[in-house]
Amino acid sequence: MFQTGCLLLLILASLFVQQSPKSFMVNHIQKHTTLFVPLVVDKASTLSDWAYSQAVNPFNIDTWKGDLSQFKSRIGKHITWHSDRLISPANSERYYDHVSHTMNIPPSELDDQHRLFRISGLGHCRGGDGAWAIGQTNVLSSMIRWVEEGKAPNTLFGRKYVNGSSRRHCRYPLRNQYHGSGNSSLPESWTCR
């Protein structure tokens, strides 16, 4: 799981670590967030650095465990949302399908504990062309209703503040489909199918 301290380290790395024109920012992020070493001006990571970091700590985000039976036995609830220009949202879909297959349960049963929402138009972490601002209170309120009242969320509400559009983002595997008429910036003009 990505640790909160890594985010601060990531921001500091992006501000203070000098990079050669040939290096890619992710090389430095990987090096500093996986090994938790002090920020040091360095050259781009090598294959040896990568192999070492895999041995020490597999990116501290090795989340491909498909057996969530312990989580399920505790009646755990999990909401994931994803859309990104840099990290394919198909990875979250693959993981959802992987969990369903590994635990040998259909998606309808997996939905009792795990919901995935694809946020159309969301950039990397924030921004983008779509109604990406879903708000922590929206997600937290959805989680509370699910846990305390048994009302699982079927959509997460998103807003685009620049042009005023909004959307109800559907739970996977459903997708938003435009009705074909009406104002496309209004959530009522879309249906989960």
PDB file of C-alpha atoms in Angstrom:
ATOM      1  CA  MET A   1       0.000   0.000   0.000  1.00  0.00           C
ATOM      2  CA  PHE A   2       1.314   3.475  -0.847  1.00  0.00           C
ATOM      3  CA  GLN A   3       2.264   5.164   2.403  1.00  0.00           C
ATOM      4  CA  THR A   4       1.341   8.771   3.155  1.00  0.00           C
ATOM      5  CA  GLY A   5       4.965   9.680   3.818  1.00  0.00           C
ATOM      6  CA  CYS A   6       5.815   8.599   0.295  1.00  0.00           C
ATOM      7  CA  LEU A   7       3.615  11.339  -1.119  1.00  0.00           C
ATOM      8  CA  LEU A   8       5.619  14.004   0.696  1.00  0.00           C
ATOM      9  CA  LEU A   9       8.825  12.342  -0.439  1.00  0.00           C
ATOM     10  CA  LEU A  10       7.491  12.229  -3.994  1.00  0.00           C
ATOM     11  CA  ILE A  11       6.704  15.950  -3.927  1.00  0.00           C
ATOM     12  CA  LEU A  12      10.093  16.804  -2.450  1.00  0.00           C
ATOM     13  CA  ALA A  13      11.819  14.583  -4.985  1.00  0.00           C
ATOM     14  CA  SER A  14      10.059  16.338  -7.824  1.00  0.00           C
ATOM     15  CA  LEU A  15      11.159  19.720  -6.481  1.00  0.00           C
ATOM     16  CA  PHE A  16      14.726  19.105  -5.364  1.00  0.00           C
ATOM     17  CA  VAL A  17      16.201  16.101  -7.152  1.00  0.00           C
ATOM     18  CA  GLN A  18      18.112  17.200 -10.207  1.00  0.00           C
ATOM     19  CA  GLN A  19      17.445  15.013 -13.172  1.00  0.00           C
ATOM     20  CA  SER A  20      19.379  14.597 -16.350  1.00  0.00           C
ATOM     21  CA  PRO A  21      17.434  15.378 -19.528  1.00  0.00           C
ATOM     22  CA  LYS A  22      17.524  11.665 -20.389  1.00  0.00           C
ATOM     23  CA  SER A  23      16.074  10.445 -17.085  1.00  0.00           C
ATOM     24  CA  PHE A  24      12.390   9.860 -16.475  1.00  0.00           C
ATOM     25  CA  MET A  25      10.808  11.205 -13.291  1.00  0.00           C
ATOM     26  CA  VAL A  26       9.424   7.777 -12.344  1.00  0.00           C
ATOM     27  CA  ASN A  27      12.986   6.463 -12.023  1.00  0.00           C
ATOM     28  CA  HIS A  28      13.625   8.916  -9.210  1.00  0.00           C
ATOM     29  CA  ILE A  29      10.212   8.400  -7.634  1.00  0.00           C
ATOM     30  CA  GLN A  30      10.706   4.628  -7.627  1.00  0.00           C
ATOM     31  CA  LYS A  31      14.162   4.916  -6.145  1.00  0.00           C
ATOM     32  CA  HIS A  32      13.185   7.300  -3.362  1.00  0.00           C
ATOM     33  CA  THR A  33       9.797   5.826  -2.466  1.00  0.00           C
ATOM     34  CA  THR A  34      10.761   2.170  -2.655  1.00  0.00           C
ATOM     35  CA  LEU A  35      14.035   2.315  -0.840  1.00  0.00           C
ATOM     36  CA  PHE A  36      13.123   5.172   1.510  1.00  0.00           C
ATOM     37  CA  VAL A  37      16.600   6.621   1.177  1.00  0.00           C
ATOM     38  CA  PRO A  38      17.410  10.294   1.736  1.00  0.00           C
ATOM     39  CA  LEU A  39      17.036  12.542  -1.252  1.00  0.00           C
ATOM     40  CA  VAL A  40      20.318  12.492  -3.073  1.00  0.00           C
ATOM     41  CA  VAL A  41      21.237  14.019  -6.385  1.00  0.00           C
ATOM     42  CA  ASP A  42      21.865  10.960  -8.502  1.00  0.00           C
ATOM     43  CA  LYS A  43      21.828   9.650 -12.037  1.00  0.00           C
ATOM     44  CA  ALA A  44      18.885   7.728 -13.466  1.00  0.00           C
ATOM     45  CA  SER A  45      18.197   4.361 -11.866  1.00  0.00           C
ATOM     46  CA  THR A  46      19.895   1.332 -13.333  1.00  0.00           C
ATOM     47  CA  LEU A  47      18.668  -2.212 -13.811  1.00  0.00           C
ATOM     48  CA  SER A  48      20.724  -3.176 -10.740  1.00  0.00           C
ATOM     49  CA  ASP A  49      18.892  -0.496  -8.701  1.00  0.00           C
ATOM     50  CA  TRP A  50      15.578  -1.916  -9.866  1.00  0.00           C
ATOM     51  CA  ALA A  51      16.558  -5.516  -9.011  1.00  0.00           C
ATOM     52  CA  TYR A  52      17.761  -4.410  -5.572  1.00  0.00           C
ATOM     53  CA  SER A  53      14.566  -2.467  -4.850  1.00  0.00           C
ATOM     54  CA  GLN A  54      12.494  -5.485  -5.883  1.00  0.00           C
ATOM     55  CA  ALA A  55      14.438  -7.665  -3.446  1.00  0.00           C
ATOM     56  CA  VAL A  56      14.247  -5.159  -0.564  1.00  0.00           C
ATOM     57  CA  ASN A  57      10.694  -3.906  -1.028  1.00  0.00           C
ATOM     58  CA  PRO A  58       8.686  -4.680  -4.153  1.00  0.00           C
ATOM     59  CA  PHE A  59       7.770  -1.031  -4.770  1.00  0.00           C
ATOM     60  CA  ASN A  60       5.841  -0.961  -1.503  1.00  0.00           C
ATOM     61  CA  ILE A  61       2.768  -1.170  -3.731  1.00  0.00           C
ATOM     62  CA  ASP A  62       2.700  -4.844  -4.662  1.00  0.00           C
ATOM     63  CA  THR A  63      -1.075  -5.178  -4.530  1.00  0.00           C
ATOM     64  CA  TRP A  64      -1.791  -8.109  -6.812  1.00  0.00           C
ATOM     65  CA  LYS A  65      -3.028 -10.383  -4.016  1.00  0.00           C
ATOM     66  CA  GLY A  66      -6.239 -11.892  -5.325  1.00  0.00           C
ATOM     67  CA  ASP A  67      -7.387 -13.754  -2.226  1.00  0.00           C
ATOM     68  CA  LEU A  68      -9.287 -11.270  -0.086  1.00  0.00           C
ATOM     69  CA  SER A  69     -11.099 -13.939   1.930  1.00  0.00           C
ATOM     70  CA  GLN A  70      -9.795 -12.604   5.278  1.00  0.00           C
ATOM     71  CA  PHE A  71     -11.059  -9.149   4.352  1.00  0.00           C
ATOM     72  CA  LYS A  72     -14.385 -10.673   3.292  1.00  0.00           C
ATOM     73  CA  SER A  73     -14.674 -12.719   6.516  1.00  0.00           C
ATOM     74  CA  ARG A  74     -14.442  -9.479   8.495  1.00  0.00           C
ATOM     75  CA  ILE A  75     -17.275  -8.067   6.380  1.00  0.00           C
ATOM     76  CA  GLY A  76     -14.851  -5.496   4.995  1.00  0.00           C
ATOM     77  CA  LYS A  77     -15.998  -2.893   2.474  1.00  0.00           C
ATOM     78  CA  HIS A  78     -13.737  -1.361  -0.151  1.00  0.00           C
ATOM     79  CA  ILE A  79     -14.307   1.439  -2.667  1.00  0.00           C
ATOM     80  CA  THR A  80     -11.797   1.975  -5.461  1.00  0.00           C
ATOM     81  CA  TRP A  81     -11.975   4.667  -8.118  1.00  0.00           C
ATOM     82  CA  HIS A  82      -9.589   4.987 -11.010  1.00  0.00           C
ATOM     83  CA  SER A  83      -8.912   6.869 -14.195  1.00  0.00           C
ATOM     84  CA  ASP A  84      -5.547   8.108 -15.255  1.00  0.00           C
ATOM     85  CA  ARG A  85      -3.548   9.276 -18.247  1.00  0.00           C
ATOM     86  CA  LEU A  86      -0.327   7.708 -16.938  1.00  0.00           C
ATOM     87  CA  ILE A  87      -1.426   4.492 -15.216  1.00  0.00           C
ATOM     88  CA  SER A  88      -3.995   2.569 -17.194  1.00  0.00           C
ATOM     89  CA  PRO A  89      -7.353   2.173 -15.436  1.00  0.00           C
ATOM     90  CA  ALA A  90      -7.494  -1.222 -17.142  1.00  0.00           C
ATOM     91  CA  ASN A  91      -5.114  -2.366 -14.371  1.00  0.00           C
ATOM     92  CA  SER A  92      -7.815  -1.744 -11.751  1.00  0.00           C
ATOM     93  CA  GLU A  93     -10.328  -3.608 -13.908  1.00  0.00           C
ATOM     94  CA  ARG A  94      -7.860  -6.486 -14.289  1.00  0.00           C
ATOM     95  CA  TYR A  95      -7.334  -6.549 -10.528  1.00  0.00           C
ATOM     96  CA  TYR A  96     -11.089  -6.600  -9.858  1.00  0.00           C
ATOM     97  CA  ASP A  97     -11.482  -9.487 -12.319  1.00  0.00           C
ATOM     98  CA  HIS A  98      -8.414 -11.199 -10.788  1.00  0.00           C
ATOM     99  CA  VAL A  99      -9.955 -11.069  -7.297  1.00  0.00           C
ATOM    100  CA  SER A 100     -13.254 -12.420  -8.639  1.00  0.00           C
ATOM    101  CA  HIS A 101     -11.446 -15.281 -10.400  1.00  0.00           C
ATOM    102  CA  THR A 102      -9.021 -16.060  -7.536  1.00  0.00           C
ATOM    103  CA  MET A 103     -11.797 -16.191  -4.951  1.00  0.00           C
ATOM    104  CA  ASN A 104     -14.027 -18.066  -7.407  1.00  0.00           C
ATOM    105  CA  ILE A 105     -16.940 -15.695  -6.849  1.00  0.00           C
ATOM    106  CA  PRO A 106     -19.006 -13.861  -9.455  1.00  0.00           C
ATOM    107  CA  PRO A 107     -18.740 -10.057  -9.677  1.00  0.00           C
ATOM    108  CA  SER A 108     -22.240  -9.754  -8.177  1.00  0.00           C
ATOM    109  CA  GLU A 109     -20.959 -11.410  -4.977  1.00  0.00           C
ATOM    110  CA  LEU A 110     -17.673  -9.482  -5.036  1.00  0.00           C
ATOM    111  CA  ASP A 111     -19.749  -6.296  -5.187  1.00  0.00           C
ATOM    112  CA  ASP A 112     -20.931  -7.087  -1.656  1.00  0.00           C
ATOM    113  CA  GLN A 113     -17.474  -6.070  -0.406  1.00  0.00           C
ATOM    114  CA  HIS A 114     -15.603  -4.338  -3.232  1.00  0.00           C
ATOM    115  CA  ARG A 115     -16.812  -1.649  -5.644  1.00  0.00           C
ATOM    116  CA  LEU A 116     -14.744  -0.195  -8.478  1.00  0.00           C
ATOM    117  CA  PHE A 117     -15.658   3.096 -10.141  1.00  0.00           C
ATOM    118  CA  ARG A 118     -14.076   4.385 -13.350  1.00  0.00           C
ATOM    119  CA  ILE A 119     -13.956   8.175 -13.273  1.00  0.00           C
ATOM    120  CA  SER A 120     -14.126   9.341 -16.875  1.00  0.00           C
ATOM    121  CA  GLY A 121     -11.878  12.266 -17.700  1.00  0.00           C
ATOM    122  CA  LEU A 122      -9.768  12.165 -14.517  1.00  0.00           C
ATOM    123  CA  GLY A 123      -6.093  12.963 -15.019  1.00  0.00           C
ATOM    124  CA  HIS A 124      -3.228  11.638 -12.915  1.00  0.00           C
ATOM    125  CA  CYS A 125      -4.477  12.091  -9.319  1.00  0.00           C
ATOM    126  CA  ARG A 126      -6.513  15.191 -10.198  1.00  0.00           C
ATOM    127  CA  GLY A 127      -7.614  17.437 -13.021  1.00  0.00           C
ATOM    128  CA  GLY A 128      -8.700  16.422 -16.469  1.00  0.00           C
ATOM    129  CA  ASP A 129     -11.481  17.028 -18.956  1.00  0.00           C
ATOM    130  CA  GLY A 130     -14.254  15.118 -17.178  1.00  0.00           C
ATOM    131  CA  ALA A 131     -16.339  15.513 -14.029  1.00  0.00           C
ATOM    132  CA  TRP A 132     -13.410  14.261 -11.977  1.00  0.00           C
ATOM    133  CA  ALA A 133     -13.883  16.073  -8.634  1.00  0.00           C
ATOM    134  CA  ILE A 134     -15.684  13.373  -6.657  1.00  0.00           C
ATOM    135  CA  GLY A 135     -14.877  14.782  -3.246  1.00  0.00           C
ATOM    136  CA  GLN A 136     -13.798  12.881  -0.160  1.00  0.00           C
ATOM    137  CA  THR A 137     -17.114  13.550   1.588  1.00  0.00           C
ATOM    138  CA  ASN A 138     -18.955  11.908  -1.310  1.00  0.00           C
ATOM    139  CA  VAL A 139     -16.848   8.752  -1.020  1.00  0.00           C
ATOM    140  CA  LEU A 140     -16.800   8.766   2.785  1.00  0.00           C
ATOM    141  CA  SER A 141     -20.586   9.265   2.948  1.00  0.00           C
ATOM    142  CA  SER A 142     -21.021   6.404   0.475  1.00  0.00           C
ATOM    143  CA  MET A 143     -18.820   4.167   2.617  1.00  0.00           C
ATOM    144  CA  ILE A 144     -20.680   5.076   5.821  1.00  0.00           C
ATOM    145  CA  ARG A 145     -24.083   4.355   4.227  1.00  0.00           C
ATOM    146  CA  TRP A 146     -22.731   1.046   2.927  1.00  0.00           C
ATOM    147  CA  VAL A 147     -21.279  -0.087   6.263  1.00  0.00           C
ATOM    148  CA  GLU A 148     -23.923   1.282   8.623  1.00  0.00           C
ATOM    149  CA  GLU A 149     -27.099   1.037   6.518  1.00  0.00           C
ATOM    150  CA  GLY A 150     -26.206  -1.708   4.037  1.00  0.00           C
ATOM    151  CA  LYS A 151     -26.754   0.643   1.057  1.00  0.00           C
ATOM    152  CA  ALA A 152     -23.888  -0.053  -1.351  1.00  0.00           C
ATOM    153  CA  PRO A 153     -23.041   2.778  -3.773  1.00  0.00           C
ATOM    154  CA  ASN A 154     -23.884   2.246  -7.436  1.00  0.00           C
ATOM    155  CA  THR A 155     -22.462   5.608  -8.495  1.00  0.00           C
ATOM    156  CA  LEU A 156     -20.013   8.242  -7.286  1.00  0.00           C
ATOM    157  CA  PHE A 157     -20.977  11.826  -8.078  1.00  0.00           C
ATOM    158  CA  GLY A 158     -18.368  13.917  -9.874  1.00  0.00           C
ATOM    159  CA  ARG A 159     -18.210  17.565 -10.863  1.00  0.00           C
ATOM    160  CA  LYS A 160     -16.150  19.616 -13.292  1.00  0.00           C
ATOM    161  CA  TYR A 161     -15.938  23.072 -11.781  1.00  0.00           C
ATOM    162  CA  VAL A 162     -14.697  24.896 -14.885  1.00  0.00           C
ATOM    163  CA  ASN A 163     -17.708  24.248 -17.126  1.00  0.00           C
ATOM    164  CA  GLY A 164     -20.210  23.157 -14.500  1.00  0.00           C
ATOM    165  CA  SER A 165     -20.718  19.627 -15.806  1.00  0.00           C
ATOM    166  CA  SER A 166     -21.446  16.767 -13.441  1.00  0.00           C
ATOM    167  CA  ARG A 167     -21.766  13.019 -13.738  1.00  0.00           C
ATOM    168  CA  ARG A 168     -22.715   9.958 -11.733  1.00  0.00           C
ATOM    169  CA  HIS A 169     -19.796   7.593 -12.313  1.00  0.00           C
ATOM    170  CA  CYS A 170     -20.939   3.980 -12.577  1.00  0.00           C
ATOM    171  CA  ARG A 171     -19.659   0.984 -10.676  1.00  0.00           C
ATOM    172  CA  TYR A 172     -17.682  -1.504 -12.727  1.00  0.00           C
ATOM    173  CA  PRO A 173     -18.471  -3.226 -15.081  1.00  0.00           C
ATOM    174  CA  LEU A 174     -21.225  -0.725 -15.971  1.00  0.00           C
ATOM    175  CA  ARG A 175     -20.402   2.309 -18.126  1.00  0.00           C
ATOM    176  CA  ASN A 176     -21.949   5.730 -18.557  1.00  0.00           C
ATOM    177  CA  GLN A 177     -23.992   5.959 -21.722  1.00  0.00           C
ATOM    178  CA  TYR A 178     -25.358   9.235 -23.072  1.00  0.00           C
ATOM    179  CA  HIS A 179     -29.121   9.141 -23.779  1.00  0.00           C
ATOM    180  CA  GLY A 180     -28.545  10.908 -27.093  1.00  0.00           C
ATOM    181  CA  SER A 181     -30.534  13.999 -26.200  1.00  0.00           C
ATOM    182  CA  GLY A 182     -30.439  16.611 -23.493  1.00  0.00           C
ATOM    183  CA  ASN A 183     -27.622  18.597 -21.963  1.00  0.00           C
ATOM    184  CA  SER A 184     -24.568  16.307 -21.846  1.00  0.00           C
ATOM    185  CA  SER A 185     -23.171  18.223 -18.866  1.00  0.00           C
ATOM    186  CA  LEU A 186     -26.069  17.078 -16.653  1.00  0.00           C
ATOM    187  CA  PRO A 187     -26.004  13.686 -14.898  1.00  0.00           C
ATOM    188  CA  GLU A 188     -29.648  13.051 -15.856  1.00  0.00           C
ATOM    189  CA  SER A 189     -28.558  12.774 -19.516  1.00  0.00           C
ATOM    190  CA  TRP A 190     -26.514   9.655 -18.736  1.00  0.00           C
ATOM    191  CA  THR A 191     -27.377   6.103 -17.667  1.00  0.00           C
ATOM    192  CA  CYS A 192     -25.264   3.296 -16.220  1.00  0.00           C
ATOM    193  CA  ARG A 193     -25.413   0.295 -18.584  1.00  0.00           C
TER     194      ARG A 193
END
